[in-house]
């Protein structure tokens, strides 16, 4: 065994073993959407010490980064003691400063997102939130999205996925409360795949058409049966599901936003790795899910990254290139909100046409484009910045991926409106929810056509509505009943079987 220094932490690894696997086994968070195949480039770390020379995949993906000591953890074989610096992928949650006394009765609500676990620690008698924290879902090392996780489960990996998510939630609870013994209630929300994998329910019906959950019922179990050492009487409750791609997170988001109450015509759009939409209109609650893919969250985009330190989160091309980086550090890549902003700005200045084609330098100038921006139009895309890891470029291929994603979301919105018998002009409000939706600039979302063209003032952000809904259920039994009622009332519209989906999807891909 050799010692590996990871930040302030020391872990042990075997000579000849793989660095990514060693880091994950030691609980070090590491993005690896391709599951360690050496194709996504997201498991980048800086390595100092005894390792094998770079592989071909690393030479291709890292290029000049190799000189700076960058390596792909999944391609590195440990040969001796090492120091590893985690780059953009590492995420530590911030523990609470609040004092937790021994006699407090605690509860926790966790939103099990495909990418991130978001948790709240609550003082049960008062309902006040004592701490919040988030962590990478450890299942991410088996694949970036729901589809690849389900595929892994089909290949016999269900137990790995169940263990990973339970371990991740337990670690998150320790981040929140310091220990587990005082937690008397745990409420969970998440999509249908996360729900099944959490409970260890067979996922094959979710993995193939018509993509139905094995069960949509709410489930409650003693924590002890799940191997969680919470308070001896603690119960774990997972909100009900609606359909294969409309899960407990959507039910919780509805609960938190009160979308089902009153007479307003409202559309909730939750953009995560998948897009779920709900329309409340004329006494009905209609829902659908669109396979947007992970592009809007920065995955599968050449310089894309999650919304963490180092990510460009906002772009403005008014007077040259201006951007804002999370944490005010040098830029490492672009996250979802930055990508939508950038695309929106490129459309506005005429560097991307209505079909999504990036113009060449000469063509852009001939059409009156600003000279300041023209020099950033390279052969392989638009260069936004140069960071310590090299140029940050949005390529034509990236634009296509973003178009596919926004086309799917927009088509889902249009189909709900038509099924609800209303025009977009009649919408009182569009609520953006989800990890990505909350940070998205409504103005940019409208300009790229991700949302129906309502007035800007009608778009509201709901933050992590799913987590908020989980919190409500944690402190109120009445809310639990309401959540179950919402799940029963939601009418699910399957997009895959509809003749008009393809047409609306093609229209939705274009820009106005
Ligand atoms: S390149 Fe994808 S995990 Fe290493």
Short mmCIF file of C-alpha atoms and ligand atoms in Angstrom, two decimals, residues 20 31-43 61 72-75, ligand 1:
data_model
loop_
_atom_site.label_atom_id
_atom_site.label_comp_id
_atom_site.label_asym_id
_atom_site.label_seq_id
_atom_site.Cartn_x
_atom_site.Cartn_y
_atom_site.Cartn_z
CA UNK A 20 -10.17 6.84 -9.92
CA UNK A 31 -17.10 13.41 -11.49
CA UNK A 32 -16.89 10.57 -13.96
CA UNK A 33 -19.92 10.65 -16.24
CA UNK A 34 -18.41 8.14 -18.71
CA UNK A 35 -17.98 5.63 -15.87
CA UNK A 36 -14.19 5.55 -16.17
CA UNK A 37 -14.00 4.81 -19.89
CA UNK A 38 -11.58 7.65 -20.54
CA UNK A 39 -13.91 9.50 -22.89
CA UNK A 40 -15.55 12.33 -20.91
CA UNK A 41 -12.43 14.02 -19.56
CA UNK A 42 -14.27 15.06 -16.39
CA UNK A 43 -12.21 13.08 -13.88
CA UNK A 61 -8.20 15.04 -24.04
CA UNK A 72 -7.46 11.63 -16.06
CA UNK A 73 -7.83 9.74 -12.79
CA UNK A 74 -9.51 6.85 -14.60
CA UNK A 75 -6.39 6.35 -16.78
S1 LIG B 1 -12.54 10.35 -18.60
FE1 LIG B 1 -14.54 9.92 -17.91
S2 LIG B 1 -14.17 9.13 -15.97
FE2 LIG B 1 -12.22 9.53 -16.66
#
